[in-house]
Coordinates of C-alpha atoms in Angstrom, one line a residue:
X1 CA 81.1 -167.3 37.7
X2 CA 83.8 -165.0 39.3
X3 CA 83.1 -163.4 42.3
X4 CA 82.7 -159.5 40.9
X5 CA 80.1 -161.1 38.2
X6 CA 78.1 -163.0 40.7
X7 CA 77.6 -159.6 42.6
X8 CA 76.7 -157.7 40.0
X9 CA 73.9 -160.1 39.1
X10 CA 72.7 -159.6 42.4
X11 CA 72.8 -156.0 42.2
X12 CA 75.4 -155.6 44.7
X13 CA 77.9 -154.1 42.5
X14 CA 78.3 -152.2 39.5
X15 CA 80.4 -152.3 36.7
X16 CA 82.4 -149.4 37.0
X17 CA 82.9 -150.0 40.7
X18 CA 84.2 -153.5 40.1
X19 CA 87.0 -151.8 37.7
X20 CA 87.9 -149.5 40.1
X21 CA 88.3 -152.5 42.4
X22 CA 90.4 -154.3 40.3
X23 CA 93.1 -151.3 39.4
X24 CA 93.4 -150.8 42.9
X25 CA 93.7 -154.4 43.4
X26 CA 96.7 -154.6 40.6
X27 CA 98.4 -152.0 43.1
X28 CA 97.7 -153.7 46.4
X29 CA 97.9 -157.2 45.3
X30 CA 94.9 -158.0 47.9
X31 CA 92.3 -160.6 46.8
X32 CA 89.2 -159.6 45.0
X33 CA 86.7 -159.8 48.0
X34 CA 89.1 -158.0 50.4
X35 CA 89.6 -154.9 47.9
X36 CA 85.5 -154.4 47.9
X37 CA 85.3 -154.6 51.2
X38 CA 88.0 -152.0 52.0
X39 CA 86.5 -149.8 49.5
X40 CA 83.3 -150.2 51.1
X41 CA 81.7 -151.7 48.0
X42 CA 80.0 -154.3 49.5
X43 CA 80.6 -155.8 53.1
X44 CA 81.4 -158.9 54.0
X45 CA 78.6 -159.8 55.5
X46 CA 77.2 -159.6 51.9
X47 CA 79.5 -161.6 50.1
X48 CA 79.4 -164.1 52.8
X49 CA 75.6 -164.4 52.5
X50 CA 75.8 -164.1 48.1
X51 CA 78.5 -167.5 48.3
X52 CA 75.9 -168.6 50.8
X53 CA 73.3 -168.6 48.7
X54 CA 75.0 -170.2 45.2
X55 CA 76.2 -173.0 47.7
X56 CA 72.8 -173.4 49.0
X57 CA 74.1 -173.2 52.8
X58 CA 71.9 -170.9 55.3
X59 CA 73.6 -168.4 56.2
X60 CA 73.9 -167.0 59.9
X61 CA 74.7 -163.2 61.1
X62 CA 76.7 -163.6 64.1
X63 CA 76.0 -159.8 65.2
X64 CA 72.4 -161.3 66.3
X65 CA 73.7 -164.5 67.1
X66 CA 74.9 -165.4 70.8
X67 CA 77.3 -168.6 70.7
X68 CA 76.4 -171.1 73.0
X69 CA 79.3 -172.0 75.9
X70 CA 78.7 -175.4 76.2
X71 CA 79.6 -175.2 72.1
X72 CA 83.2 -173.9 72.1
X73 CA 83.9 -175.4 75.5
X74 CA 84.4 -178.5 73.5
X75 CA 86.5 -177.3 70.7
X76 CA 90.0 -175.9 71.4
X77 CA 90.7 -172.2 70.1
X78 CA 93.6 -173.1 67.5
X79 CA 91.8 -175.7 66.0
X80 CA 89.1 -173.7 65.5
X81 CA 91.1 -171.3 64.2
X82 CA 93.2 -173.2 62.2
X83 CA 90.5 -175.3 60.5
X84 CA 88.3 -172.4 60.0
X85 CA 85.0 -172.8 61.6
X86 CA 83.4 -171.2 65.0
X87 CA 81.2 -173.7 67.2
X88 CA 77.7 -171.7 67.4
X89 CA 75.0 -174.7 69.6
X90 CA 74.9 -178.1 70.2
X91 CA 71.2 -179.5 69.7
X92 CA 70.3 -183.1 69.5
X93 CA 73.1 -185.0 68.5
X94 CA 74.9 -182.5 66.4
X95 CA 76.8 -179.4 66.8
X96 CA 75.9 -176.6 64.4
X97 CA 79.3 -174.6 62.9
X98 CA 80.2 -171.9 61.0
X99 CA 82.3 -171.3 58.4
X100 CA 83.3 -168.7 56.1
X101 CA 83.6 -171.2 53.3
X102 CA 80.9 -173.7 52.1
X103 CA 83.6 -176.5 51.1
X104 CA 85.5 -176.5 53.8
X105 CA 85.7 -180.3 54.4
X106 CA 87.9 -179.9 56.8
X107 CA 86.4 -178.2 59.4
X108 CA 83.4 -180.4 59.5
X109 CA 85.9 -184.0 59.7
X110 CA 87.5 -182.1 62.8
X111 CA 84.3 -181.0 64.0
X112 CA 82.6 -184.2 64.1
X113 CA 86.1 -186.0 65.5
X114 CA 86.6 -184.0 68.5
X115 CA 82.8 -183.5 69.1
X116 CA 81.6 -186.5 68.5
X117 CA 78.7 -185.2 67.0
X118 CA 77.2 -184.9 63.5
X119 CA 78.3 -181.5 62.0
X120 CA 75.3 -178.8 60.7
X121 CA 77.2 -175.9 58.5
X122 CA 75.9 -172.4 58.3
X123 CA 78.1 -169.5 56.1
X124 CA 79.2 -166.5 58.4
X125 CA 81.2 -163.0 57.2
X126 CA 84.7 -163.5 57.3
X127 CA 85.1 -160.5 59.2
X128 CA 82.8 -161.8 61.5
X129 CA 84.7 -165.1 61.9
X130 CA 87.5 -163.6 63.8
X131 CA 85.7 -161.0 65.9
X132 CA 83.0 -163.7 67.4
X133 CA 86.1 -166.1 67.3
X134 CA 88.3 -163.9 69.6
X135 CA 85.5 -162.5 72.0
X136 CA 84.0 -166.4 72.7
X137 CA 87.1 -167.3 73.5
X138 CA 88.3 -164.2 75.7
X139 CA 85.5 -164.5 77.7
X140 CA 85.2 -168.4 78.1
X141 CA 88.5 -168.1 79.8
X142 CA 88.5 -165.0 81.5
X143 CA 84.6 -165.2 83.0
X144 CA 83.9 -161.1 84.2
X145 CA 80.9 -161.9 85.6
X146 CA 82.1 -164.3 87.9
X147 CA 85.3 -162.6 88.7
X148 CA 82.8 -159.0 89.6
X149 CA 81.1 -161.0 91.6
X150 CA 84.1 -162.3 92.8
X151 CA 85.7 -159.3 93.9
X152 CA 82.5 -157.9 95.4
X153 CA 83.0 -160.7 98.1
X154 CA 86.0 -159.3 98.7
X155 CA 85.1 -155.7 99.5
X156 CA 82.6 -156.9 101.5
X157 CA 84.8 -158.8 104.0
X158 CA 87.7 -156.7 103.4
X159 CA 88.3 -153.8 106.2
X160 CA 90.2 -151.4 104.0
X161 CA 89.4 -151.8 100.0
X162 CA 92.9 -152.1 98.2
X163 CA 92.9 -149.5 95.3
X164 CA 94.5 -152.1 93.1
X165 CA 91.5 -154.6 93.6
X166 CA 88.8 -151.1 93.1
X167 CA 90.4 -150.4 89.7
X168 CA 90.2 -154.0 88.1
X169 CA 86.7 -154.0 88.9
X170 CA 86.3 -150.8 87.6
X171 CA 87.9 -152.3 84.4
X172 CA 85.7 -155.9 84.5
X173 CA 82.6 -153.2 84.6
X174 CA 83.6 -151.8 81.5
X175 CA 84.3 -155.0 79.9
X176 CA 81.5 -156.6 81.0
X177 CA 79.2 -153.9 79.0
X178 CA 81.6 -154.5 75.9
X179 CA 80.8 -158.3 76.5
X180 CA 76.8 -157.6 76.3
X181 CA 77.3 -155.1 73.8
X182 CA 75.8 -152.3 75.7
X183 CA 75.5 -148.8 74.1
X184 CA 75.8 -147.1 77.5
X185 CA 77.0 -148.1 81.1
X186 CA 75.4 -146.9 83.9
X187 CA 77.1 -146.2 87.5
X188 CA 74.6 -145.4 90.2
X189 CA 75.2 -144.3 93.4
X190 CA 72.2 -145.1 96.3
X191 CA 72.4 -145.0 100.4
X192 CA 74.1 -148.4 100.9
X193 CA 75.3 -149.3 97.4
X194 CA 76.4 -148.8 93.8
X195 CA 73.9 -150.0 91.3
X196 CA 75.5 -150.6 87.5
X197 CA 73.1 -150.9 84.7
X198 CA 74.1 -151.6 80.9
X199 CA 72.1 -150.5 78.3
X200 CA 71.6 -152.9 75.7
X201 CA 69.6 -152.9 72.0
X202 CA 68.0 -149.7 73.6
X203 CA 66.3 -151.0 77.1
X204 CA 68.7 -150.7 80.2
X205 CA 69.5 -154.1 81.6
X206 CA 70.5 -154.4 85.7
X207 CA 73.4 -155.5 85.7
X208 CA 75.4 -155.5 89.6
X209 CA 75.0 -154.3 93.1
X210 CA 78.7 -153.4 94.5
X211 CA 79.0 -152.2 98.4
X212 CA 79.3 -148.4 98.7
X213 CA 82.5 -148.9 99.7
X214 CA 84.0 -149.4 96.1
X215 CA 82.0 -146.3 95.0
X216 CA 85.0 -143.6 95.7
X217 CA 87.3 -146.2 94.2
X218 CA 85.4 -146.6 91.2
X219 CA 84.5 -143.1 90.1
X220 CA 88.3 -141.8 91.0
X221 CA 89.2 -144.4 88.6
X222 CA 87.1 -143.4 85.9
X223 CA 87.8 -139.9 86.4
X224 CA 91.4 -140.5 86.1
X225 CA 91.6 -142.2 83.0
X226 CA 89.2 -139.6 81.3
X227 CA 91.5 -137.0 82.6
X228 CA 88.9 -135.3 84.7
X229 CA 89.1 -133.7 88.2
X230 CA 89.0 -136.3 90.9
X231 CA 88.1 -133.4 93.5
X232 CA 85.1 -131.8 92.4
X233 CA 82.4 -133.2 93.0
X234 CA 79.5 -130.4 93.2
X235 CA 79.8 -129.7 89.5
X236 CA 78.8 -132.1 86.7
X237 CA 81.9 -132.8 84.0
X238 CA 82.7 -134.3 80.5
X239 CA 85.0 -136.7 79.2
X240 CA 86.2 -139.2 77.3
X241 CA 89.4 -142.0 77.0
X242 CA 89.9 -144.9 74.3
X243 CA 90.5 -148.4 75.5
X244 CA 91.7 -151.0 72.8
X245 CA 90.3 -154.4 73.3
X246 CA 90.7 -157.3 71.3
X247 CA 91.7 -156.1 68.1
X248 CA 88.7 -153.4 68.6
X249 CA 88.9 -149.5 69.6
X250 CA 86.5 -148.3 71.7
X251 CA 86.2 -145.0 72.2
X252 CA 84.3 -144.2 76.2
X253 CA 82.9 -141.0 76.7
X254 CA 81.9 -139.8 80.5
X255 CA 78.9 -138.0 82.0
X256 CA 79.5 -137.4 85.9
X257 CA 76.5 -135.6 87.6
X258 CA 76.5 -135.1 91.2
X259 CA 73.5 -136.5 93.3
X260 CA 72.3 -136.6 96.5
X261 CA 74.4 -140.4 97.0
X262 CA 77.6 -139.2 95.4
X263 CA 78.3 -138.6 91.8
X264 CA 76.5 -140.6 88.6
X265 CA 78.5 -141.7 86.2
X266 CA 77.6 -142.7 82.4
X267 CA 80.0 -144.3 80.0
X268 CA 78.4 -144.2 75.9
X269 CA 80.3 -147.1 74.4
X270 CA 81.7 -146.1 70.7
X271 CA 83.2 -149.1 69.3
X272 CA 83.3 -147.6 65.8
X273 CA 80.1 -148.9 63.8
X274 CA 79.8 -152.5 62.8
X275 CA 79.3 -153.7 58.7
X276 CA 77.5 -150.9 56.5
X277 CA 74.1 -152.2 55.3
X278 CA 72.4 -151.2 52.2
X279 CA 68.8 -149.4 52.2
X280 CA 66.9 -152.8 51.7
X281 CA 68.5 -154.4 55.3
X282 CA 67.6 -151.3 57.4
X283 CA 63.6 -152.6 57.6
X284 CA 62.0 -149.8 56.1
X285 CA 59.1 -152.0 53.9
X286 CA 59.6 -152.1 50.1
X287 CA 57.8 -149.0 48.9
X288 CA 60.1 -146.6 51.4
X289 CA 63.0 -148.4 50.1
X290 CA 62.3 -147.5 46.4
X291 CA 61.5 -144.0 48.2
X292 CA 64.2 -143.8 49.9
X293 CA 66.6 -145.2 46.9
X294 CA 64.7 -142.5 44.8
X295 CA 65.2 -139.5 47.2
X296 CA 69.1 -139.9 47.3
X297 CA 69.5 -139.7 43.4
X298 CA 67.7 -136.1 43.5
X299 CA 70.6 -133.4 42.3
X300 CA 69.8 -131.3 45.1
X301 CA 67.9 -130.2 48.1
X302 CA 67.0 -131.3 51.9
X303 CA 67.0 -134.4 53.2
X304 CA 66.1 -134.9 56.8
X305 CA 66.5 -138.0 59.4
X306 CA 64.7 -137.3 62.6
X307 CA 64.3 -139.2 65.9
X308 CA 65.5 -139.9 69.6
X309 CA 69.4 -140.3 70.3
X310 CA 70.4 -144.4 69.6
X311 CA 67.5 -144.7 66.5
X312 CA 69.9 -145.7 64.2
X313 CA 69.8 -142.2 62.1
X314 CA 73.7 -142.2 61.8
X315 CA 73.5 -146.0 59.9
X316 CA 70.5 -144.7 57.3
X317 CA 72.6 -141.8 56.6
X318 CA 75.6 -144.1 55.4
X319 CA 73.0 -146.5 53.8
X320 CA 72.2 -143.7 52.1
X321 CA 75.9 -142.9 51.1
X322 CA 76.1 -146.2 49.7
X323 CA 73.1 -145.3 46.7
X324 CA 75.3 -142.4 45.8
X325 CA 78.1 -142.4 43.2
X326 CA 80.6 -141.8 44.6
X327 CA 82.5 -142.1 41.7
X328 CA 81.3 -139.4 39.6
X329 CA 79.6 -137.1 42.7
X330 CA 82.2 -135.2 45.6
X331 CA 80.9 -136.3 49.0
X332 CA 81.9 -134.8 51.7
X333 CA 81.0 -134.9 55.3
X334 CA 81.4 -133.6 59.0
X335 CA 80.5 -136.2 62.0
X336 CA 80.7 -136.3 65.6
X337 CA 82.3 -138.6 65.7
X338 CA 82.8 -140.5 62.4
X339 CA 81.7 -143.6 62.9
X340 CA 82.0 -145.3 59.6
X341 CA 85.0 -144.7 57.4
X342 CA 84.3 -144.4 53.4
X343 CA 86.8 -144.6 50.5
X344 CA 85.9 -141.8 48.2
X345 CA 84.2 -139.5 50.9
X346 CA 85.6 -136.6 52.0
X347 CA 84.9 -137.2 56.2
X348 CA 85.7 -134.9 58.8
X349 CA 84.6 -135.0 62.5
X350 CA 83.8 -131.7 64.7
X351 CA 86.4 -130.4 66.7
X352 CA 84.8 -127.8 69.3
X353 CA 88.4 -126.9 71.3
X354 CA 89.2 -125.7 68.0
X355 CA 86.3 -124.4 66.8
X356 CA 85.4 -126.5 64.3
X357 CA 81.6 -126.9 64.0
X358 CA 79.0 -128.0 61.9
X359 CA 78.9 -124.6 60.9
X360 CA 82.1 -123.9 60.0
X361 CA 82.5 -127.0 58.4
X362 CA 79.3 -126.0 56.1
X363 CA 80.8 -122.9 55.1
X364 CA 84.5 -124.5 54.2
X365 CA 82.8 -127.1 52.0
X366 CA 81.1 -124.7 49.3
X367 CA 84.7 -123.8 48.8
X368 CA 85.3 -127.6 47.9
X369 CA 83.3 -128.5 44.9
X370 CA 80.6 -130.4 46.6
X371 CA 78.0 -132.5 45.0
X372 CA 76.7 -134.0 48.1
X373 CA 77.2 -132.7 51.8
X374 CA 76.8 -134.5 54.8
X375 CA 76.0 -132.5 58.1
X376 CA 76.2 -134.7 61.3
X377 CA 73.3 -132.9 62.6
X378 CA 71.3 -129.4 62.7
X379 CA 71.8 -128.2 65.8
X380 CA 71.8 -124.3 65.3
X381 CA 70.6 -121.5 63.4
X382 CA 73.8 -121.0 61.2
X383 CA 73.7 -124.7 60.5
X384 CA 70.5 -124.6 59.3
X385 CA 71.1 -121.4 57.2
X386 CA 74.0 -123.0 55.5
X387 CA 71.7 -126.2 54.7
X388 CA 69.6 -124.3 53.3
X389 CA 72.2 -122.3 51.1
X390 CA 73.9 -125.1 50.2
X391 CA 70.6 -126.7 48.9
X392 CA 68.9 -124.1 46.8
X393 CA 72.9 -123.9 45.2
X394 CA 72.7 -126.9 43.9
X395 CA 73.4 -129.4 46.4
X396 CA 72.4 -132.4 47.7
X397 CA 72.6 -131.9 51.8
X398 CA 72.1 -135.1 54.2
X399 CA 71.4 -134.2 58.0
X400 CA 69.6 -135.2 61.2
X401 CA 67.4 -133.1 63.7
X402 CA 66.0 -134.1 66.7
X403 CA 62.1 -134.2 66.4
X404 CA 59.4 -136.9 67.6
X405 CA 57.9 -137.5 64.0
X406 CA 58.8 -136.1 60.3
X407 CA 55.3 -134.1 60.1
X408 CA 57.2 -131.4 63.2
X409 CA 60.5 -131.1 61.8
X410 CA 59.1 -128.2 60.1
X411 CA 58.3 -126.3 62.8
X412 CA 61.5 -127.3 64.4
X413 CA 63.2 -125.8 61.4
X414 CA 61.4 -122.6 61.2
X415 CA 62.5 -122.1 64.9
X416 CA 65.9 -121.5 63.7
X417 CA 64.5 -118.6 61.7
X418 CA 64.8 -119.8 58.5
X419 CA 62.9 -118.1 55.6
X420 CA 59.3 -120.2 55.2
X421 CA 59.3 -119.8 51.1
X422 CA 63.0 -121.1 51.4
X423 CA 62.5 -124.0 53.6
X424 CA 59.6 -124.8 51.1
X425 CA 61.8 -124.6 47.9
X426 CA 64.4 -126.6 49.5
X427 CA 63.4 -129.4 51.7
X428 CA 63.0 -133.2 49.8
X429 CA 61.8 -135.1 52.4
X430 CA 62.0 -136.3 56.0
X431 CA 62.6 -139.4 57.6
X432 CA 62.1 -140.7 61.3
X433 CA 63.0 -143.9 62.4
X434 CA 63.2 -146.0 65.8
X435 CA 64.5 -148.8 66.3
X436 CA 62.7 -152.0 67.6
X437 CA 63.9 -154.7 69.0
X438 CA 63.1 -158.2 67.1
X439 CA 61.7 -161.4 68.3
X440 CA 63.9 -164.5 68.8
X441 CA 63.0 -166.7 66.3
X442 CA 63.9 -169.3 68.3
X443 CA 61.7 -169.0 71.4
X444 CA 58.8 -166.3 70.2
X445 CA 55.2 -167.6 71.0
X446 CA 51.9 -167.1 69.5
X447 CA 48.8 -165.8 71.8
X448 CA 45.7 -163.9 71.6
X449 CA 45.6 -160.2 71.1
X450 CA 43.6 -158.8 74.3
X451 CA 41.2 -155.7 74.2
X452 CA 43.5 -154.0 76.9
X453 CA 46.5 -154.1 74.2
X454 CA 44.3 -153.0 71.5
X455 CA 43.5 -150.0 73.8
X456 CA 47.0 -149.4 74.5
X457 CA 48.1 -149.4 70.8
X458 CA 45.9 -146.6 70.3
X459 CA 45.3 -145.9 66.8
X460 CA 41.5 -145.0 66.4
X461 CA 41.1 -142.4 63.4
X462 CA 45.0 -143.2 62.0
X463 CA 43.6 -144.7 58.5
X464 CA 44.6 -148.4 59.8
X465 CA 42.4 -151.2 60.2
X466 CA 43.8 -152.9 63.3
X467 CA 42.1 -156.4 63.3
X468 CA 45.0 -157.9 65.1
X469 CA 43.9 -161.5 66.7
X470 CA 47.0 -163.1 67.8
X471 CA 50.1 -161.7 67.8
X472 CA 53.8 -162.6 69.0
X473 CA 55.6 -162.1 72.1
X474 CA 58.8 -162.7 73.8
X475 CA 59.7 -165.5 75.6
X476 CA 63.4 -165.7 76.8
X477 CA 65.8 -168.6 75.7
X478 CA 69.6 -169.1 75.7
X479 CA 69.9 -168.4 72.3
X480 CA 68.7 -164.8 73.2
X481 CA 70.7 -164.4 76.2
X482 CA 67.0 -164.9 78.0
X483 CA 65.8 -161.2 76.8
X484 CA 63.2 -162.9 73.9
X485 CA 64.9 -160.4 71.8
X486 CA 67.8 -161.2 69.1
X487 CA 68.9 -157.7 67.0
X488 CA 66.6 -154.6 66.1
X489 CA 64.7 -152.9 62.7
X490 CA 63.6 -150.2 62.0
X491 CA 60.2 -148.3 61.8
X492 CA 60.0 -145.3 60.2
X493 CA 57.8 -142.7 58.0
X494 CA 58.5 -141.1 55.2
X495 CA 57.5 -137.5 54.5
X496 CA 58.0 -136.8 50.8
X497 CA 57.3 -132.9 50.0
X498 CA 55.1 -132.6 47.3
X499 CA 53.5 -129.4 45.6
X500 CA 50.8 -129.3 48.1
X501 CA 52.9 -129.4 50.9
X502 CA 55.7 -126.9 49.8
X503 CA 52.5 -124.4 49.3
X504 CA 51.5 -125.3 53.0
X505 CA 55.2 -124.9 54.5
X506 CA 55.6 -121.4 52.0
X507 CA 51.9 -119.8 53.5
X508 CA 52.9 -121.1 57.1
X509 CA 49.5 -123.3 57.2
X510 CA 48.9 -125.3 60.6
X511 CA 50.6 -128.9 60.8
X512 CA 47.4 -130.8 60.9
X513 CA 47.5 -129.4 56.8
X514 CA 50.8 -130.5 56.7
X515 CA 50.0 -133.8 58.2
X516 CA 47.0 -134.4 56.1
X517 CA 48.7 -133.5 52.7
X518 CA 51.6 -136.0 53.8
X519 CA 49.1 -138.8 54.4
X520 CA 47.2 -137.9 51.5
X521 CA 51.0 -138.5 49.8
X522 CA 50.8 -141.7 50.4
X523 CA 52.9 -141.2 54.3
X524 CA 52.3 -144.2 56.3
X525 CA 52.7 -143.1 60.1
X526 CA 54.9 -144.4 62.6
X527 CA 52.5 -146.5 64.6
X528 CA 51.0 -147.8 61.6
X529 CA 54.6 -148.7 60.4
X530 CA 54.9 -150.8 64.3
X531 CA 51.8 -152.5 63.9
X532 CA 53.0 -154.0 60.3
X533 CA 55.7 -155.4 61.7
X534 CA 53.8 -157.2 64.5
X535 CA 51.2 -158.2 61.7
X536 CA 54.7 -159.8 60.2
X537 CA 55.2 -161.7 63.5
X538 CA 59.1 -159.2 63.6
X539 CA 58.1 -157.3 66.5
X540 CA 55.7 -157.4 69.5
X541 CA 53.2 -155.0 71.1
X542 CA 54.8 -154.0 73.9
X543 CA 58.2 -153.1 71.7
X544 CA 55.6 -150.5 69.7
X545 CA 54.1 -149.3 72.8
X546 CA 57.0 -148.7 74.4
X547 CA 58.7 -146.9 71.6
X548 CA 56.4 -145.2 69.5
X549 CA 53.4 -143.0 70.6

């Protein structure tokens, strides 16, 4: 079968898409597989694991995967370049490879002649390939940690620090947090030193102590190449540079705040988003998917995503995207940033110096024949008139809100003074979502459930039976860098507005109605959500205690 029919039998594609595909293929004169994936048809990730599967070799997704030194130590980069295959671990004997096509001979004759050992194939994503190709190899030659901890040996036996040496480690800090794949890096001042912590899947991890010496250095540095004021430093500031780094922009923005030690400093790492992912991949369990696929068919009206800042709401949104035709429906959208880049959507990213706001960006697209609208988030009162508006017109509207469940979004929404019977009329549904870290396959353990973590999990009187005996935990290996953890889900609830409800929200009824009704609708809560994905051995109990009340 040809490539566009074997992913349409799997529901991947459709047949108009695949036509629109090929006519732009006829102009571009790109293969087949690279056309979808510019459109943002499908991902590579998915064709990678559809070839995988009518070859009948696993497949392996190297965004949850940490390659294994000792592994591509023993393979030169060309060669693995040239032949086509990434060395991932070496286990007893053999040395397990990856390649981006299943009959690539090749590749395992030159693995198993320089190794030595017997070859085991997995299928990665070709985009994935060459990413995970160029950052082993980067950092195998060029080791940060090491040369951090190099340089700290320096500033502690050096009399006067060199600003030269200050501003490389300045830059091996920054690169060290795009090595873990940290969200956020954190600069710390304290009495004697500078503490630097990365966060990373969501939990900070520590990550160096550097003499206070370098601290002057480092934050001058910083402050400099975000174009901020190097001398104040009573007031807190914002800022932001882009760095390019292998093949990858990143886009740094800065958070100074003075303290009692000096200033802080906070670097959120945007590397642009990774692969899309469909609504099946994000975790929610089957039933919310078919929700969720349901909801974003609807003509017109609300739909919310709630949570914390870093639970993944931005991906569901474009997972949602990605059930909408965007063939036949106009799509448009206003981000901050945008993070994912979509062919046939109309995308747009805030620009406050200019005054360009979620607001104004509402208003300008009723001018624009919208079918769908996409609102980064709801952060005011105009923003959340114009939802509205835009709703009860005829209009399917996709935003976020800040709220701790989906049950007190509505009270959140009503703070911005919008019209109860309106809000009623126009709201579909609302999501929240966190996102969980997930056990290493390779290393979780099985144990007992104690009464002490039954206690903690706390959900007397939540319509669950919790008759958890044993349950998983983490145990730290090398395949999960020694965290027990490899990737994250999600957990979330889904609030569909029925009749019942819209009468609650319309007569301004209490939110233990609106909570009732929403159970009663078939809502499974948050915690009950966590403790389903323990019962499927994904997560453990401290992740759900530590994340979800």
């Amino acid at each position: 079968m040809k490539l566009g029919d074997i992913l349409i039998e799997k529901g991947l594609l459709t047949k108009d898409r695949l036509e629109l595909a090929l006519a732009h293929q006829k102009v571009t004169g790109s293969l087949l597989g690279e056309t979808l994936i510019k459109l943002g048809f499908v991902s590579s990730a998915e064709i990678a694991r559809t070839l995988a599967g009518q070859s009948g070799v696993p497949f392996i997704d190297l965004a949850e995967y940490n390659i294994a030194e000792d592994a591509i130590r023993l393979v030169p980069k060309e060669v693995a370049e040239k032949t086509g295959f990434i060395p991932l671990r070496l286990t007893d004997g053999a040395i397990e490879i990856g390649v981006t096509n299943p009959s690539n001979i090749q590749a395992i004759d030159t693995a198993s002649r320089i190794t030595g050992r017997k070859p085991v194939i997995f299928m990665i994503d070709n985009t994935g390939f060459y990413e995970t190709l160029e950052r082993s190899y980067f950092f195998l030659e060029n080791p940060i940690q090491q040369n951090i901890l190099a340089t700290v040996n320096e500033i502690k036996s050096s009399p006067a620090v060199p600003a030269a040496m200050v501003a490389e480690l300045a830059q091996n800090l920054i690169m060290e947090g795009i090595r873990r794949k940290a969200t956020d890096i954190h600069i710390s001042p304290a009495a004697d030193t500078l503490n630097v912590f990365y966060r990373v899947d969501g939990v900070l991890q520590y990550g160096f102590c550097i003499p206070r010496a370098a601290q002057a250095g480092i934050v001058s540095r910083i402050k400099v190449m975000s174009m901020l004021d190097i001398s104040e430093q009573r007031l807190p500031q914002d800022g932001s540079f882009s760095m390019a780094f292998l093949n990858t922009k990143y886009e740094m923005r800065i958070s100074t705040t003075p303290t009692i030690y000096g200033e802080n400093i906070v670097l959120r790492v945007l590397a642009g988003a990774g692969q899309m992912i469909r609504i099946e991949s994000l975790g929610f369990d089957p039933n919310n998917t078919n929700q969720l696929r349901a909801l974003f068919q609807k003509p017109y009206g609300i739909i919310l995503i709630t949570g914390p800042t870093g639970s993944g709401k931005t991906t569901t949104l474009y997972a949602a995207l990605r059930e909408v035709n965007l063939i036949e429906r106009n799509v448009l959208t206003v981000e901050d940033p945008v993070e994912y880049k979509l062919s046939f959507v109309k995308q747009t990213s805030v620009n406050l110096k200019a005054g360009y706001d979620f607001a104004l960006a509402g208003r300008t697209f009723m001018r624009q024949d919208p079918d769908v609208m996409l609102l980064g988030e709801i952060r005011d009162e105009e923003t959340a008139k114009i939802a509205v508006r835009a709703s009860i017109t005829g209009h399917l509207v996709l935003s976020t809100l800040h709220t701790n469940d989906a049950v007190t979004s509505i009270p959140r929404l009503l703070d911005f003074k919008i019209d109860k019977f309106l809000l009623s009329t126009s709201i579909l549904a609302v999501i929240a979502q966190r996102l969980v870290r997930k056990l290493c396959s390779n290393c979780k353990e099985e144990y007992p459930v104690s009464e002490e973590e039954l206690t903690l999990l706390n959900v007397t009187g939540r319509g669950h039976d919790v008759s958890l005996k044993t349950a998983f935990r983490s145990k730290g290996c090398a395949m999960c860098n020694h965290t027990g953890y490899r990737g994250r889900t999600v957990v979330g609830e889904i609030m569909v507005v029925n009749d019942e409800i819209r009468e609650y929200i319309a007569s301004g009824a209490s939110l233990m109605k609106v909570r009732e009704a929403s159970l009663k609708n078939g809502m499974v809560p948050l915690k009950i959500a966590g403790i389903r994905k323990i019962e499927q051995e994904i997560t453990s109990i401290d992740e759900i205690v530590r994340l979800i009340d």
